[in-house]
Amino acid sequence: MGVLGKAVDFVGCNSKLVDAREFESDIRSSDPRLLQADEKVIFAFRDRGGKGRDSSMFTNKRYLIKDKRGVTGKRIRYTSIPYTSIRAFSLETPGDIDDDAELKLYPRGKNRVKLDLVKSTDIVPLQNFLSDVVIRGKGAGHVAADDYGPAPGTNVGSKTSFLDLLGSNYSQQDGARVEQELRASRIIMDCEKVELAFKCGRDSFIMTSHRVLKIDVQGLGRKVEYLSILWAALRGFSIETAGNIIDRDSELTLFFNLPDSESAAEGSPRNSKTRMGIDFRSTNVDIFAVNRFISDKLLGPDTVAASQYGGAMAGQQDTGSGSLLAWLGDDNRLVDANEANQKFHYEIPLLQGCETVELAFKGRRDMLLFTSKRIVVVDIQGFLGMGKKVEYLSVPWRTCTAFAVRSAGSWIDKDSEMCLWMDYDDVFNPRRSSEDDPPPPPIPRKSYIEIDFQKDKVDIFMVHNYLSERLMRADGHNLRPFSSPVPSSVIAPVHEGTNILDWVGDNNAATDPHEADARMRPLLQDDEHVAFAFKCGRDSFYITNKRLFVLDVQGITGKRKEFMSVPMDLIRAWSVESAGNFDRDMELRVWFKGFWDNKVKKDLKKGRADIFAIQSFIAHFVIGNADGRAALANHQAHTPLTGAMTKLMGFLDDGHTKDPVELTQRLRSDPPLLQEDESVEVAVKSGRDKFLVTTKRVIVIDRKGITGKSTEFKSFPLMYLKVFRVETEGHMLNGSEMKIYGNGFGNIDQGFSKKDKQTMWNMHEILSDRLLNNSIKELDDEVTFVVDSSSLGGNSSPSYTSQTAAGGGGHIVQAQVIQPQTTFPVQVPPGVVAGQQLQFAHPTTGQMLLVAVPPGVQPGQTFNVTA
């Protein structure tokens, strides 16, 4: 490399690969508590062409960034990104003008992380390493169980025409040939299979057994970006058939919950990585074969029994809307589910063979299907629906988080509604109509979906009960098995609906939970019970053993009422706040999984609610099964503050530690905040406020107002925290700091006392243990079986060796990726009794397991296995 190249790398802060073993030795010497005892550095980089003061490293557990701050560099920030948090990554080769290589990671909570690399870096070993630690064995999706070849007449392997190039239309390619090319270039793993491949000009869009791979050739062709997205990040998709004459291409849109930097620019999405749209030349791609493949990846090829409800509703006569207003408003009415089942299996090959339509609705020309696996929205486009272009939106049940139904109102608003909150950020910032107008508010697009129903044609309480069965978790936090149809008795018309509506609107109704349970019984599941009941003016709020139930009376007359359900399993953070001197109300706030209006806030009258009983009840269902053991290996006894100046700085909001043992004993009763198996590991006091890290969560205690009588207790479960950083103290009055990145519910920041050098490292040790060694999989991180690499001739202990000596700078060692234990459900086959042994493959490793059926578990039910 010439002098000019070195100067460019230095000025551009491009990082260079250095010797990993020497780097690890230096790190363990200078920062002895940074790496865990069994943690090994695989790749190490130093910025400014290897001459800078900042560095980063890939270990066998995480990506770790060391950033020296300030002029002197005394203040050092360490950012830890566990591999379990990464949803996608991309590597970019050097170009002609932009001659540095690039690495981008997309971890939850932290948004996008970018690393510029010197031109001589060989990105292939990094691609192979990230494929192993991020993709292999987790979240990869089901192995292809079908032939996804195109329909007869589809022109496979054709070159892109000029018109298709202008329209960015992709043509289908031969998957075997593309797989051979990618394997020769070492872009995919040995055990990975290319199942569908498309090409437009120089760019490619490839779906393999393990990832979605998008190859973007830029500039003059030397700069190429390889973007890998986990199948676990896919949350929904839509296909659109080709139209007439002008619009001759079909389309595929994938909805991901990928993290990215938020944008507030008008006319742009808030998250640019949520939607990935691909246009296909209709004669070169069979769009329904693409639909079939993605359905198998997203829904799984499970065998589902025929729905009881479908048979029970056979012959449901469609009498039409019967109302001009309903027709103009495109309100949906209930139609025959069996007829829809036949249509979308045989006339239109949209659904899987093992999938059954359980409820079907029809509007003016569009349709809505509730199947045993997903929601399907059928949007017929063109003038009066006469066009050939039809969009089919598919959203799996596990993508839906909260849900609500609304009864019909008075006067003009005569339709009822269903609302669904989705697990992807599709929020859009529209443009203002003129420069003088203020910016319009964001719109949710498909992050939040509303469906209108014709009130005399659809029983909204029947819809509510159906959604409860499909979206409420049970049997160890699992969704209802797809092989278990929703019984007819559960979703029969609720004749008591009128009484429920009248009772909810009664201002003088009692708030006794037993009475509320009896009144709300038609809307509750059989094993669901009301634990807390509250009345706030015309509105009501209930907490059951399965959900938060929010009943909102709307409009002047109060005839329109909304019933919103937030499943307990989808709560990501919560807080309770005691009453103050002037603010006489107590408050409960809950943040649930979602990206649009995902907070529930309720004021509770002082003296009428026990906020700590509510807090403990929610904690029981959210973190009750979390590991309550201590994470600090060598915890030392608390040393109280000494020195007048140190005490003064602690009072002035410079956090100093408190005795965790004393606080553990106190917070079991005064107030009763902790669970029985939960203890405080780190306690920090800043002025009047406290910051606690327990064995299960982070608790922020915020005293408000002049007197501090009003106090908020906010809980963040450790299982939902993904990325964190710690920062050492600097010069002057700057103490050490810590930051934990939330995932849709805000970040957590805490400073520590200037002379306290241990608390920051204690926090680092606790978070490293919880997020690296004992990470708890979320409900959306479903592990599915992937073919073991050894069965395909792959290397079970891969080495990541650079092919170019110029990109090396050090010996790259082998590493064994550590797979933590996972908990997964097992369904008991028909005819099997308790005590009988079942043999099955581990969903992560493929290892064969032999487990006895526990007592009391019947055929068709599930039990959890940890291995």
Steps between C-alpha positions, in 0.01 A plus 500: 500500500636842402535810712181646349301188588624506857411867526148429369453219755625722781279797411201278420529303827512174303571202726769243433515138610763440772626189677211364706707315761723797574197726511322270747810486719519879507129533579515252787796689640355852468131416566496175700119496550403574141511147356351194663728213604391277210478782246743503208578775249460372142550824301649826626511835322667832572383821333695756295668228300620319813658813651199642689397480864154344444444131434236234463496123525289197415510242778327164515209671682464861382621793297682738736591863424767688696465874442735746672326832565622855545833660419707283734305176446474431873126448470440165325165370375449124459194401294393134503281356224409134565465289188151402618390863451608523135217468247701575185849586382662619180852505360608728218809462282718802410400704197680718247448840664378389842786255550434385857313185595203525736329288761149576630322325788131539584454416872170555679491814712825650372388552141773477236871462586757572228872414475717638218785268402821556307496411132718191545254329739378161384129505587441129430626373840279761671203389289559136597549583867183711525306231316606253768440707813190689382318263264610140540267295720259775603220689333585349164151390403380160390694301245322489168242225506361553153599571143463874449564489131306734274182408319525365145568777251708710739816621325774409751853632454411763242702818474357827622339699221546877462145574620541269799832667582332842500225365726742303720314179421667177615508175304525154656836322471613142529550443874756220460726717285471799736576274796810368329625855432436619856664194651806546278520861622456382864203732549265231636559215744569140401170387647304780329277439201384761247128442458388799293717748307416809297706751305451849361792633300801464732301464823370178652234406753549152645304297756697216653422244767661730759456863395374763260804616302495819295803574279527861389766581239587870516698753297712353225447151639790458743303603808258224598284484813389162639204553735401196708167506689391228742174326422406570864486872413227445240161594645265497204484526122274586212488393137339697222403344170568667166250750365382594154700657214709767679555338840629165379723401792417305813634611838626357828524708819671362808438658843795474739542621856858601430645779715624812322553868569165679522420764240261795538542617140174574321397254234712219642450204736614527859697179455648447154568129564144391581380453143692324227318516168589283201338543157483192278447464128175302500604262220834426669381434858217290640381727783295225664806274516675785683196527730512127568870511591473799736190351662695184582786710640282730706218269606671161500379191312305369801213261440175661613177315555181620331333779695189415697379854451528479124269200498261658745468816291448318171214654308538849650293691244642823363201732462713798399549819696134602483603859572628773270702657784663164582579447130651849463696458825633161389377341824563127526234239554530135602502250212534122466843391632482166316436672169798732560708200601425330170562816297842582643622142488387400152389798292779724636798299640562736791469287814705204618350156467499459878343843557129555558284812472315537831326836445442688175372853439420691183473874439398679184749293299785418740521210745644425843594146604581363845677170444651254744840662438460862395290799402459555126378832356392474136502838324354497147628802312403683186175676402205330673723203562508407133879511481719192515724647772430352844705540819508220759639613837597216739571563869572201730317496831829532690560839332182645655558638849204688649147503360171683549140504380268802491123495505296712261425862595207733439406720208736464204757267655296181481772242437689291754878452476790268575850636577830310491845614614790350303860412586668707228563873460316603184433858616517761223561877510268659238580822320326824590249625243665843482808669641289716735335198664652330805646152447219243504511232770648158415267228374534135608443335162517127574649535851140535616205366301132590531226295336140626477212256555133538418344503846193291413705244305792437740492433875809689623506303824523179301798657317646602837473148639658353188795741524538413867538133410754568226706777662498425873792286617452185703682177593838654579463824302419331168237595246211265446634213285408538134386140506236593758207675330299757693187318620157613382385549859770760564411724208125457501298826497508672838136574575597665828684771305229762552510453877879535493477827308238640739699397807826653375332836443345517848682762707377350827618145427694328776871426468493174692715252299263208573206692358709615205604140435137390494393787275791461258487121490372486137821680390743305717661165433403200709819510709510881520393700806485869593746584778465882507211719382496879478255769389619835360201716409328317217803280434602176664827314539551137597805285565451128456745211529553522122464861386437866565143579401437867415137604442470847349158666465509745207286772352244737651235236552748233612344244271832424330727288720847356443620176660881485482704196608874501576626143570720477811774321303546801275564755776855635465513756783263640762487762775281594793493848655372592844284807563654835593382804692343680204464211255260282696485219244725196478611380158572176320697501174565196283714479185414204279669354196421709195594813308183709495347653813632208707446649846201460731464768770234492770434734792388321816322677782697535823383261768310283254790299361808326636762591239757262645257210483444589134876527443562162661219340301642620167854403605381147580383442143780689322814401695371233737682218316823697449820376660532660844855394580775759555726590206790654692759228558708671769275759653664706772330651803364851454731783608315819604592845371787681667610859472290816503559578131398153386180517705423845357547378143273205572230738620549713188404206275840332463391141564648319795432143609274375777506168683320247271444253785324760709288614206405142417364449850322835498339469156341169586261685729550881497379530231444138389677535166714187460402140437597225745786368286612848390782696662677831438853470359583866437337803662587860411357818653501826304356785706150378593483231233620140498618264231485128576616196311344183633543141392198539268463863396614860514291722730512880479349678803424863415377734773306791351377843604632736765425271790586178322185335630402383151734216405518299178628140498588393145602143415700381198529118475859392431378241250392775259817711523743426218786751460688690770802719556712622791724806511791562736549826687674798341666814624343768719167392652402234247428164662449169324172428318284219368239480226262216415319520169132418516306345217207733444459621858784751548861473612635483855782738602676511835809680627725391784708681761832648388715281725289185462695275262326171585128558444537558126692173462247321722229619260706380205543159660130464579384601152764284335379199697131565430528597134791280386489183709135471600306693238128423501337460162206723428177365361592620152837324503354163410768241441429265212687196377790554262693216336817426699807603302671171578231310310583704190875465528549836670771580750354497850786711634561760230812708468487855370817539296571803285577420137725805464806566709456874453168489684634302792726669748475205738428132538131414503420220740219250503208550734223274620174695506328439833130418478308573823221275619160571350145428609254382237153337494434138406153383397384157616394280203165319497489178701798584721455480878686661790836334572547381143826616341509728193793526261556821301774726366619804696369805304838678524770235484317215330611260776254218567333524842304245704248650747217346702153658484429673836203389713170667415592597141247367251537429125486824302630706793853638526770503768830686513845343466825676589818363339 
